[in-house]
Amino acid sequence: MAVIIAGAGSVGLLLGSFLAEAGLDVMMLVRRKEQAKLLAQKGIERVNEDGTKTVVRVNATTDIAELPVAHFWIVAVKFSDLRGFLAQLKERNMQEPVLFVQNGIGHLALATETDLPHYAFATVEHGALRSDDRVVRHNGIGMLTVGAGRGDATLFNRIEEARSERFPISRHADGEHVLMRKVIINCMINPLTAILQVRNGELLTNQHCRGLFAGLYEELMAAFPEMRPYLPLETVQTVCKNTAQNHSSMLVDRLSGRQMEIATIVTAIIQRAYAVNKTLPLLSTFEKMLYAVDRKEER
Amino acid sequence: MAVIIAGAGSVGLLLGSFLAEAGLDVMMLVRRKEQAKLLAQKGIERVNEDGTKTVVRVNATTDIAELPVAHFWIVAVKFSDLRGFLAQLKERNMQEPVLFVQNGIGHLALATETDLPHYAFATVEHGALRSDDRVVRHNGIGMLTVGAGRGDATLFNRIEEARSERFPISRHADGEHVLMRKVIINCMINPLTAILQVRNGELLTNQHCRGLFAGLYEELMAAFPEMRPYLPLETVQTVCKNTAQNHSSMLVDRLSGRQMEIATIVTAIIQRAYAVNKTLPLLSTFEKMLYAVDRKEER
């Protein structure tokens, strides 16, 4: 049985590449006919960190109606397309397990609203950059952390066949915790770097950034005290240090004139804090500033 | 008797031009010999809004020791140079009246610390841009508001001889109030436009900016409630509207790679609020963000 991957952006291509390399039968579901044709004809090409290339065969289609029953799905569409995509799955009365790999945490609520019997969440910490419709550059090895959501988590076990040195996988019993951990780190790094247009390392080396960074950490931990033991300030600092020369994903989107993922990373966390009667004044200020400049670089 | 103008940046040149045009005997005190020579030989050239040019004769020197006793001084040096300049005046045991025309309000405390028997403050709302050492472009007519500080305010009366349609002058009994009014408007417009790199009008037309703008107004008025009757939100909005297409002075400095006037505009207001046991959390956040990017554009 196939693993169906919906969405062939950088994450969809990277996951498809590693799963197919491990011998799984990968079927890519994409929106454009040209991309489906190209993927079916030539496969996915992954450019590894060492410059070598790995090409794998995959199936591909644009037609959700012609898909076979799958072992499980990986939904790798953008968060902004997810609501519409889930409506399509509902129409199809999908019963297969679904692994969500979106950034942020906005999709947690969307998943909960579905009738899907089985789903899980994964965070992807690889550096991946789509070069074209079938080529993805693997710029940095990171963890794929799969956290259980609803139903039977063992249905996703076959993903572990893809585990390797280049593709480490970690399993976790609580998908919500996995998402929260990643999204809090994102909230610490993305808004400030995107607004100030600085590299990640600057948050530690610039004394004024450092003050804002520490203030943001404290207000997040006051809102979500249960996360503090799992996310000491030093851990977030280490992420900044290890990615010091990188632009954060939000800054990359801003500099490329693409919409930033403000809703699912920042707004979703503000709403979760609000739900437990906490406010995040600093993050809320950054949220407004991000929306103010989102896709405004033409000026 | 001469009026001595210390500092020949855009404001010094503009004031010198209008005062000399009105028949006052203007002496420019500058730092560089070439500029003094050029000003003494060729005078100040003002390019008016309608494109016409007005050239006036002035005296100029670099040597504070050779200056005659003046009718009054206009100190138009940058805030960051003011402390050192006041030390020079103290050494000279200056007794003449001094009109301070710096941006912001940081200089109020510096003036108070001097032994000067007479001083006043003025805010300059003209658009002025220095083209070179002796040429200033007058890009927009605005008010020169002179507010009394210490001593005899009538000693500055002769400045009114320069009053004209192009150079309106307003006198006010309270210099501190004059400075506060201008600096609060600056705090409302400068930090946000400089951080987000947007034109002044955007603060009203962009809904996310508008929210931050309104929040900033409320925290400033909570800290300085005595200013509210003199500065309704509509007044600040009108300033934004009238300068909608302009870059704020802080944004101009940022885009030119010059140091922004954060200390005398933003930090000074935060300190004044602190002195009355008020905090300005939004403005303090913007202050850190401004310092974080100040003269960092090379990245």
Coordinates of C-alpha atoms in Angstrom, one line a residue:
Chain A
M1 CA 0.0 0.0 0.0
A2 CA 1.1 3.5 -0.8
V3 CA 2.0 6.4 1.4
I4 CA 0.3 9.4 -0.1
I5 CA 2.0 12.8 0.3
A6 CA -0.3 15.7 -0.4
G7 CA 1.7 18.8 -1.3
A8 CA 5.1 18.9 -3.0
G9 CA 6.8 21.9 -1.5
S10 CA 10.1 21.6 0.1
V11 CA 8.8 19.5 3.0
G12 CA 6.6 17.2 0.8
L13 CA 9.5 16.6 -1.6
L14 CA 12.0 15.9 1.2
L15 CA 9.8 13.5 3.0
G16 CA 8.8 11.8 -0.3
S17 CA 12.4 11.4 -1.2
F18 CA 13.5 9.8 2.1
L19 CA 10.4 7.5 2.3
A20 CA 10.8 6.3 -1.3
E21 CA 14.5 5.8 -0.8
A22 CA 13.6 3.5 2.1
G23 CA 11.5 1.4 -0.3
L24 CA 8.0 2.7 0.6
D25 CA 5.6 3.2 -2.3
V26 CA 5.2 7.0 -2.4
M27 CA 2.4 8.7 -4.3
M28 CA 2.5 12.5 -4.5
L29 CA -0.7 14.4 -4.8
V30 CA -0.1 17.8 -6.3
R31 CA -2.2 20.6 -7.8
R32 CA -0.5 21.3 -11.1
K33 CA -0.5 18.7 -13.9
E34 CA 3.0 19.7 -15.1
Q35 CA 4.4 19.0 -11.7
A36 CA 2.6 15.6 -11.5
K37 CA 3.9 14.6 -14.9
L38 CA 7.5 15.7 -14.1
L39 CA 7.5 13.8 -10.8
A40 CA 6.0 10.6 -12.3
Q41 CA 8.5 10.7 -15.2
K42 CA 11.7 11.7 -13.5
G43 CA 11.1 11.2 -9.8
I44 CA 12.3 13.4 -6.9
E45 CA 15.9 14.6 -6.9
R46 CA 17.4 15.3 -3.5
V47 CA 20.6 17.3 -3.4
N48 CA 22.4 16.1 -0.3
E49 CA 24.4 18.3 2.0
D50 CA 27.6 16.8 0.6
G51 CA 26.6 17.7 -3.0
T52 CA 25.7 14.2 -4.0
K53 CA 22.3 13.6 -5.6
T54 CA 19.7 11.0 -4.7
V55 CA 17.0 10.4 -7.3
V56 CA 14.0 8.2 -6.3
R57 CA 10.9 7.0 -8.3
V58 CA 7.5 8.2 -7.1
N59 CA 4.0 8.1 -8.4
A60 CA 2.2 11.4 -8.8
T61 CA -1.3 12.7 -9.6
T62 CA -3.5 15.8 -9.4
D63 CA -6.7 13.8 -9.0
I64 CA -7.7 13.0 -5.5
A65 CA -10.5 10.7 -6.9
E66 CA -8.1 8.3 -8.5
L67 CA -6.0 7.7 -5.4
P68 CA -5.8 4.1 -4.0
V69 CA -6.5 3.3 -0.4
A70 CA -3.2 4.3 1.3
H71 CA -1.3 3.0 4.2
F72 CA -1.3 6.5 5.6
W73 CA -1.3 10.1 4.3
I74 CA 1.2 12.8 4.9
V75 CA -0.5 16.2 4.5
A76 CA 2.2 18.7 3.6
V77 CA 0.1 21.4 2.1
K78 CA 0.6 25.0 3.3
F79 CA -1.4 25.9 6.4
S80 CA -3.3 28.5 4.4
D81 CA -4.5 25.8 2.1
L82 CA -5.3 23.3 4.8
R83 CA -8.9 24.1 5.5
G84 CA -9.9 23.7 1.9
F85 CA -7.9 20.5 1.6
L86 CA -9.5 19.0 4.7
A87 CA -12.9 19.7 3.2
Q88 CA -11.9 17.6 0.2
L89 CA -10.9 14.7 2.5
K90 CA -14.2 15.0 4.3
E91 CA -16.1 14.7 1.0
R92 CA -14.1 11.6 0.2
N93 CA -15.0 10.3 3.7
M94 CA -11.3 9.6 4.4
Q95 CA -10.6 6.9 7.0
E96 CA -6.9 6.5 6.5
P97 CA -4.4 7.8 9.1
V98 CA -3.2 11.3 8.4
L99 CA 0.2 12.8 9.5
F100 CA 0.2 16.6 9.5
V101 CA 3.5 18.2 9.0
Q102 CA 2.6 22.0 8.9
N103 CA 4.6 24.6 10.7
G104 CA 3.0 26.3 13.6
I105 CA 0.1 25.1 15.6
G106 CA -3.0 26.5 13.9
H107 CA -3.6 23.1 12.3
L108 CA -4.1 21.4 15.6
A109 CA -7.6 23.0 16.0
L110 CA -8.4 22.2 12.3
A111 CA -7.4 18.5 12.8
T112 CA -9.5 18.3 15.9
E113 CA -12.6 19.5 14.0
T114 CA -12.3 16.7 11.5
D115 CA -14.0 13.3 11.7
L116 CA -10.6 11.6 10.9
P117 CA -10.3 8.5 13.0
H118 CA -6.5 8.6 13.1
Y119 CA -4.1 11.4 12.9
A120 CA -0.7 12.5 14.2
F121 CA 1.5 15.6 14.0
A122 CA 5.1 15.9 13.0
T123 CA 7.6 18.7 13.3
V124 CA 10.3 18.9 10.6
E125 CA 13.7 20.4 11.6
H126 CA 15.5 19.7 8.4
G127 CA 16.8 22.5 6.3
A128 CA 15.1 22.0 2.9
L129 CA 14.8 24.3 -0.1
R130 CA 12.7 23.5 -3.2
S131 CA 14.8 24.2 -6.3
D132 CA 12.1 23.4 -8.8
D133 CA 9.1 21.1 -9.2
R134 CA 11.1 17.9 -8.5
V135 CA 14.4 19.0 -6.9
V136 CA 14.8 19.7 -3.2
R137 CA 18.1 20.8 -1.6
H138 CA 18.7 19.1 1.8
N139 CA 20.6 21.9 3.5
G140 CA 20.7 20.6 7.0
I141 CA 19.9 17.4 8.8
G142 CA 17.3 17.8 11.6
M143 CA 14.9 15.7 13.5
L144 CA 11.5 14.5 12.3
T145 CA 9.5 14.3 15.5
V146 CA 6.2 12.4 15.2
G147 CA 3.7 13.0 18.0
A148 CA 0.5 11.1 18.5
G149 CA -2.9 12.9 17.9
R150 CA -6.1 10.9 17.7
G151 CA -6.6 7.2 17.3
D152 CA -4.0 4.5 16.8
A153 CA -0.5 5.9 16.6
T154 CA 1.0 2.6 15.6
L155 CA -0.5 3.0 12.2
F156 CA 2.3 5.4 11.4
N157 CA 5.0 2.8 12.4
R158 CA 6.2 2.2 8.8
I159 CA 7.6 5.7 8.7
E160 CA 10.4 4.4 10.9
E161 CA 11.7 2.3 8.0
A162 CA 13.0 5.6 6.6
R163 CA 15.1 6.3 9.7
S164 CA 18.8 6.8 8.9
E165 CA 21.7 9.0 9.9
R166 CA 20.5 11.6 7.4
F167 CA 16.9 11.2 8.4
P168 CA 16.6 10.7 12.2
I169 CA 13.1 10.1 13.5
S170 CA 11.8 10.5 17.0
R171 CA 8.4 9.3 18.3
H172 CA 6.5 11.1 21.0
A173 CA 3.3 10.2 22.8
D174 CA 1.8 13.8 22.8
G175 CA 1.5 15.6 19.5
E176 CA 0.3 18.8 21.1
H177 CA 3.4 19.0 23.2
V178 CA 5.6 18.4 20.2
L179 CA 3.9 21.2 18.3
M180 CA 3.9 23.6 21.3
R181 CA 7.6 23.1 21.8
K182 CA 8.5 23.9 18.2
V183 CA 6.1 26.8 17.9
I184 CA 7.3 28.5 21.1
I185 CA 10.9 28.3 19.7
N186 CA 9.5 29.7 16.4
C187 CA 7.7 32.5 18.3
M188 CA 11.0 33.4 20.1
I189 CA 13.0 33.6 16.8
N190 CA 10.8 34.3 13.9
P191 CA 9.0 37.6 14.6
L192 CA 12.0 39.5 15.9
T193 CA 14.3 38.4 13.2
A194 CA 11.6 39.0 10.5
I195 CA 10.8 42.5 11.8
L196 CA 14.3 43.7 12.4
Q197 CA 15.7 41.8 9.4
V198 CA 18.6 40.2 11.3
R199 CA 20.1 36.7 11.3
N200 CA 19.2 34.3 14.1
G201 CA 22.5 34.7 15.9
E202 CA 21.9 38.5 16.3
L203 CA 19.2 37.7 18.9
L204 CA 22.0 36.7 21.2
T205 CA 24.9 38.9 20.2
N206 CA 23.0 42.2 20.0
Q207 CA 22.3 43.4 23.5
H208 CA 19.0 45.1 22.6
C209 CA 17.7 42.0 20.9
R210 CA 18.8 39.9 23.8
G211 CA 16.6 42.0 26.1
L212 CA 13.6 41.6 23.9
F213 CA 14.4 37.9 23.5
A214 CA 14.5 37.3 27.3
G215 CA 11.3 39.3 27.8
L216 CA 9.5 37.3 25.2
Y217 CA 10.7 34.0 26.8
E218 CA 9.4 35.1 30.2
E219 CA 6.0 36.1 29.0
L220 CA 5.6 32.8 27.0
M221 CA 6.6 30.8 30.1
A222 CA 4.2 32.7 32.3
A223 CA 1.4 31.8 29.8
F224 CA 2.5 28.2 29.4
P225 CA 4.3 27.3 32.6
E226 CA 4.0 23.5 31.8
M227 CA 6.5 24.0 28.9
R228 CA 9.2 25.5 31.0
P229 CA 10.9 22.3 32.1
Y230 CA 11.0 21.1 28.5
L231 CA 12.2 24.4 27.1
P232 CA 14.8 26.2 29.2
L233 CA 16.0 29.5 27.9
E234 CA 19.3 27.9 27.1
T235 CA 17.7 25.5 24.7
V236 CA 16.2 28.3 22.6
Q237 CA 19.5 30.1 22.8
T238 CA 21.2 27.0 21.5
V239 CA 18.9 26.9 18.5
C240 CA 19.9 30.5 17.8
K241 CA 23.5 29.7 18.1
N242 CA 23.3 26.6 15.9
T243 CA 21.5 28.6 13.2
A244 CA 23.4 31.9 13.8
Q245 CA 24.1 32.6 10.2
N246 CA 20.6 31.6 9.0
H247 CA 17.6 33.8 8.2
S248 CA 14.5 32.5 10.0
S249 CA 11.7 31.0 7.8
M250 CA 9.6 34.2 8.4
L251 CA 12.5 36.5 7.4
V252 CA 13.1 34.3 4.3
D253 CA 9.4 34.6 3.4
R254 CA 9.5 38.4 4.0
L255 CA 12.6 38.9 1.9
S256 CA 11.1 36.8 -0.9
G257 CA 7.9 38.8 -0.9
R258 CA 5.9 35.7 0.2
Q259 CA 3.2 35.8 2.9
M260 CA 4.7 35.1 6.3
E261 CA 3.1 32.3 8.4
I262 CA 1.9 34.7 11.1
A263 CA -1.5 33.1 11.7
T264 CA -0.4 29.6 12.6
I265 CA 2.8 30.5 14.4
V266 CA 2.1 33.8 16.2
T267 CA -1.7 34.4 16.3
A268 CA -2.4 30.7 17.2
I269 CA -0.2 31.0 20.3
I270 CA -1.7 34.3 21.3
Q271 CA -5.2 32.6 21.1
R272 CA -4.0 29.6 23.1
A273 CA -2.7 32.0 25.8
Y274 CA -6.0 33.9 25.7
A275 CA -7.9 30.7 26.2
V276 CA -6.1 30.2 29.6
N277 CA -6.6 33.9 30.5
K278 CA -3.1 35.0 29.8
T279 CA -1.9 37.9 27.6
L280 CA 1.3 38.0 25.6
P281 CA 1.8 41.8 25.2
L282 CA 5.2 41.6 23.5
L283 CA 4.3 38.9 21.1
S284 CA 1.0 40.7 20.3
T285 CA 2.9 43.8 19.5
F286 CA 5.2 41.8 17.2
E287 CA 2.1 40.2 15.6
K288 CA 0.7 43.6 14.6
M289 CA 4.1 44.7 13.3
L290 CA 4.4 41.5 11.2
Y291 CA 0.9 41.9 9.7
A292 CA 1.8 45.6 9.0
V293 CA 4.7 44.7 6.8
D294 CA 3.5 41.3 5.5
R295 CA 3.9 41.4 1.7
K296 CA 4.5 45.1 1.7
E297 CA 8.1 45.1 0.5
E298 CA 7.2 46.7 -2.8
R299 CA 7.2 50.1 -1.1
Chain B
M1 CA 25.0 93.1 17.6
A2 CA 25.1 89.8 16.0
V3 CA 23.0 86.7 16.3
I4 CA 25.4 83.8 16.6
I5 CA 24.2 80.4 15.2
A6 CA 26.2 77.5 16.3
G7 CA 26.0 74.6 13.9
A8 CA 25.3 74.8 10.1
G9 CA 23.3 71.6 9.5
S10 CA 19.9 71.9 7.8
V11 CA 18.3 73.8 10.7
G12 CA 21.2 76.1 11.4
L13 CA 21.4 77.1 7.7
L14 CA 17.7 77.6 7.4
L15 CA 17.4 79.8 10.5
G16 CA 20.6 81.7 9.4
S17 CA 19.1 82.3 6.0
F18 CA 15.8 83.7 7.3
L19 CA 17.4 85.8 10.0
A20 CA 20.0 87.3 7.7
E21 CA 17.2 87.9 5.0
A22 CA 15.4 90.0 7.7
G23 CA 18.4 92.2 8.2
L24 CA 19.9 90.6 11.3
D25 CA 23.6 90.4 11.5
V26 CA 24.2 86.6 11.4
M27 CA 27.4 84.9 12.5
M28 CA 27.7 81.2 11.9
L29 CA 30.0 79.1 14.2
V30 CA 31.0 75.9 12.5
R31 CA 33.6 73.2 13.0
R32 CA 35.3 72.9 9.7
K33 CA 37.4 75.7 8.2
E34 CA 36.3 75.0 4.6
Q35 CA 32.7 75.5 5.6
A36 CA 33.4 78.7 7.4
K37 CA 35.4 80.0 4.4
L38 CA 32.6 79.1 2.0
L39 CA 29.9 80.6 4.1
A40 CA 31.8 83.8 4.7
Q41 CA 32.7 84.1 1.0
K42 CA 29.4 83.1 -0.7
G43 CA 26.8 83.3 2.0
I44 CA 23.9 80.9 2.6
E45 CA 21.8 79.8 -0.4
R46 CA 18.2 78.8 0.3
V47 CA 16.3 76.9 -2.4
N48 CA 12.7 77.9 -1.8
E49 CA 9.7 75.6 -2.3
D50 CA 8.9 77.3 -5.6
G51 CA 12.4 76.7 -6.9
T52 CA 13.6 80.3 -6.5
K53 CA 16.9 80.9 -4.7
T54 CA 17.6 83.3 -1.9
V55 CA 21.2 84.1 -1.1
V56 CA 22.1 86.0 2.0
R57 CA 25.5 87.3 3.4
V58 CA 26.6 85.9 6.8
N59 CA 29.8 86.0 8.8
A60 CA 31.3 82.7 9.8
T61 CA 34.1 81.3 11.9
T62 CA 35.4 78.2 13.6
D63 CA 36.9 80.0 16.5
I64 CA 34.7 80.4 19.5
A65 CA 37.3 82.7 21.1
E66 CA 37.1 85.3 18.4
L67 CA 33.3 85.7 18.6
P68 CA 31.9 89.2 19.6
V69 CA 29.3 89.6 22.3
A70 CA 26.1 88.6 20.7
H71 CA 22.5 89.7 20.9
F72 CA 21.6 86.1 21.4
W73 CA 22.8 82.6 20.4
I74 CA 21.0 79.9 18.5
V75 CA 22.5 76.6 19.4
A76 CA 21.8 74.3 16.4
V77 CA 24.4 71.6 17.0
K78 CA 23.2 67.9 17.1
F79 CA 22.0 66.6 20.4
S80 CA 24.9 64.1 20.5
D81 CA 27.4 67.1 20.4
L82 CA 25.5 69.3 22.8
R83 CA 27.1 68.2 26.1
G84 CA 30.6 69.0 24.8
F85 CA 29.4 72.2 23.3
L86 CA 27.9 73.4 26.5
A87 CA 31.2 72.7 28.3
Q88 CA 32.8 75.1 25.9
L89 CA 30.2 77.8 26.6
K90 CA 30.8 77.3 30.3
E91 CA 34.5 77.8 29.9
R92 CA 33.8 81.0 28.1
N93 CA 31.5 82.0 31.0
M94 CA 28.7 82.8 28.5
Q95 CA 26.1 85.3 29.7
E96 CA 24.2 85.8 26.5
P97 CA 20.8 84.3 25.9
V98 CA 20.7 81.0 24.2
L99 CA 17.9 79.5 22.1
F100 CA 18.1 75.7 21.8
V101 CA 16.6 74.2 18.6
Q102 CA 17.5 70.5 19.0
N103 CA 15.0 67.7 18.2
G104 CA 13.6 65.7 21.1
I105 CA 13.7 66.7 24.8
G106 CA 17.0 65.3 26.0
H107 CA 18.5 68.8 25.9
L108 CA 16.0 70.2 28.4
A109 CA 17.9 68.5 31.2
L110 CA 21.3 69.5 29.8
A111 CA 20.1 73.2 29.6
T112 CA 18.8 73.1 33.2
E113 CA 22.2 71.9 34.4
T114 CA 24.0 75.0 32.9
D115 CA 24.6 78.3 34.6
L116 CA 23.2 80.2 31.6
P117 CA 21.1 83.1 32.9
H118 CA 18.8 83.1 29.9
Y119 CA 17.7 80.4 27.6
A120 CA 14.7 79.3 25.6
F121 CA 13.7 76.4 23.4
A122 CA 12.3 76.3 19.9
T123 CA 10.8 73.5 17.8
V124 CA 11.3 73.7 14.1
E125 CA 8.6 72.2 11.9
H126 CA 10.0 73.3 8.5
G127 CA 11.1 70.7 6.0
A128 CA 14.8 71.5 5.4
L129 CA 17.5 69.5 3.7
R130 CA 21.1 70.5 3.6
S131 CA 22.4 70.1 0.0
D132 CA 26.0 71.1 0.7
D133 CA 28.0 73.3 3.1
R134 CA 26.1 76.5 2.2
V135 CA 23.0 75.3 0.4
V136 CA 19.7 74.3 2.2
R137 CA 16.5 73.2 0.5
H138 CA 13.4 74.6 2.1
N139 CA 11.0 71.7 1.3
G140 CA 8.1 72.7 3.5
I141 CA 6.9 75.7 5.5
G142 CA 6.3 75.0 9.1
M143 CA 6.1 76.8 12.4
L144 CA 9.0 78.0 14.5
T145 CA 7.7 77.8 18.0
V146 CA 9.7 79.5 20.7
G147 CA 9.0 78.6 24.3
A148 CA 10.5 80.4 27.3
G149 CA 13.0 78.5 29.5
R150 CA 15.0 80.4 32.1
G151 CA 15.5 84.2 32.6
D152 CA 14.2 87.0 30.4
A153 CA 12.2 85.7 27.4
T154 CA 12.0 89.2 25.9
L155 CA 15.7 89.0 25.1
F156 CA 14.7 86.8 22.1
N157 CA 12.2 89.3 20.7
R158 CA 14.3 90.3 17.8
I159 CA 13.8 86.9 16.2
E160 CA 10.3 88.1 15.4
E161 CA 11.8 90.5 12.8
A162 CA 12.2 87.5 10.6
R163 CA 8.5 86.5 10.8
S164 CA 7.0 86.2 7.3
E165 CA 4.6 84.0 5.3
R166 CA 7.4 81.6 4.6
F167 CA 8.7 81.8 8.1
P168 CA 5.9 81.9 10.7
I169 CA 6.9 82.3 14.3
S170 CA 4.8 81.5 17.4
R171 CA 5.8 82.4 21.0
H172 CA 4.9 80.4 24.0
A173 CA 5.3 80.9 27.7
D174 CA 6.3 77.4 28.5
G175 CA 9.3 75.9 26.6
E176 CA 8.9 72.5 28.3
H177 CA 5.4 72.2 27.1
V178 CA 6.5 73.2 23.6
L179 CA 9.1 70.4 23.6
M180 CA 6.8 67.8 25.1
R181 CA 4.1 68.5 22.5
K182 CA 6.6 68.0 19.6
V183 CA 8.4 65.0 21.1
I184 CA 5.2 63.1 21.8
I185 CA 4.2 63.6 18.2
N186 CA 7.7 62.4 17.3
C187 CA 7.4 59.3 19.6
M188 CA 4.1 58.5 17.9
I189 CA 5.5 58.7 14.4
N190 CA 9.2 58.1 14.3
P191 CA 9.8 54.7 16.0
L192 CA 7.1 52.8 14.2
T193 CA 7.9 54.3 10.8
A194 CA 11.6 53.7 11.3
I195 CA 11.3 50.1 12.5
L196 CA 8.7 49.1 9.9
Q197 CA 10.2 51.3 7.1
V198 CA 6.9 52.8 6.1
R199 CA 5.8 56.3 5.2
N200 CA 4.1 58.4 7.7
G201 CA 0.7 58.0 6.1
E202 CA 0.8 54.2 6.5
L203 CA 0.3 54.6 10.2
L204 CA -3.3 55.6 9.4
T205 CA -4.0 53.5 6.3
N206 CA -2.6 50.2 7.5
Q207 CA -5.0 48.7 10.0
H208 CA -2.2 46.9 12.0
C209 CA -0.2 50.1 12.2
R210 CA -3.3 52.0 13.3
G211 CA -3.8 49.6 16.2
L212 CA -0.2 50.1 17.4
F213 CA -0.5 53.9 16.8
A214 CA -3.6 54.1 19.0
G215 CA -2.1 51.9 21.7
L216 CA 1.0 54.1 21.8
Y217 CA -1.2 57.2 22.1
E218 CA -3.1 55.8 25.0
E219 CA 0.0 54.8 27.0
L220 CA 1.7 58.2 26.4
M221 CA -1.5 60.0 27.5
A222 CA -1.7 57.8 30.6
A223 CA 1.8 58.8 31.5
F224 CA 1.4 62.5 30.7
P225 CA -2.3 63.2 31.2
E226 CA -1.7 67.0 31.3
M227 CA -0.8 66.8 27.6
R228 CA -4.1 65.2 26.4
P229 CA -6.1 68.5 26.0
Y230 CA -3.2 69.9 23.9
L231 CA -2.7 66.9 21.8
P232 CA -5.9 65.0 20.9
L233 CA -5.3 61.9 18.8
E234 CA -6.8 63.7 15.8
T235 CA -4.0 66.2 15.9
V236 CA -1.3 63.5 15.6
Q237 CA -3.4 61.9 12.9
T238 CA -3.5 65.2 11.0
V239 CA 0.3 65.4 11.2
C240 CA 0.5 61.9 9.7
K241 CA -2.0 62.9 7.0
N242 CA -0.2 66.1 6.1
T243 CA 3.1 64.3 5.8
A244 CA 1.6 61.0 4.4
Q245 CA 4.2 60.6 1.6
N246 CA 7.2 61.6 3.8
H247 CA 9.7 59.4 5.6
S248 CA 10.0 60.4 9.2
S249 CA 13.3 61.9 10.3
M250 CA 14.3 58.7 12.0
L251 CA 13.5 56.6 9.0
V252 CA 15.5 59.0 6.8
D253 CA 18.5 58.6 9.2
R254 CA 18.1 54.8 9.2
L255 CA 17.9 54.6 5.4
S256 CA 21.0 56.9 5.1
G257 CA 23.0 54.8 7.6
R258 CA 23.1 57.7 10.1
Q259 CA 22.6 57.2 13.8
M260 CA 18.9 57.7 14.7
E261 CA 18.0 60.2 17.4
I262 CA 16.7 57.6 19.8
A263 CA 18.2 58.9 23.0
T264 CA 16.7 62.4 22.9
I265 CA 13.3 61.5 21.4
V266 CA 12.5 58.0 22.8
T267 CA 14.7 57.3 25.8
A268 CA 14.2 60.8 27.2
I269 CA 10.4 60.4 27.2
I270 CA 10.7 56.9 28.8
Q271 CA 12.8 58.5 31.5
R272 CA 10.4 61.3 32.1
A273 CA 7.5 58.8 32.4
Y274 CA 9.7 56.8 34.8
A275 CA 10.2 59.9 36.9
V276 CA 6.4 60.1 37.5
N277 CA 6.2 56.3 38.2
K278 CA 4.7 55.5 34.8
T279 CA 5.9 52.8 32.3
L280 CA 5.6 53.0 28.6
P281 CA 5.8 49.3 27.6
L282 CA 5.1 49.7 23.9
L283 CA 7.5 52.6 23.5
S284 CA 10.1 50.8 25.5
T285 CA 9.8 47.8 23.1
F286 CA 10.2 50.1 20.1
E287 CA 13.2 51.7 21.8
K288 CA 15.0 48.4 22.1
M289 CA 14.1 47.5 18.5
L290 CA 15.4 50.9 17.3
Y291 CA 18.7 50.5 19.2
A292 CA 18.9 46.9 17.8
V293 CA 18.9 48.1 14.2
D294 CA 20.6 51.5 14.6
R295 CA 23.4 51.8 12.1
K296 CA 23.2 48.1 11.4
E297 CA 22.0 48.3 7.8
E298 CA 25.3 47.0 6.4
R299 CA 24.0 43.5 7.2

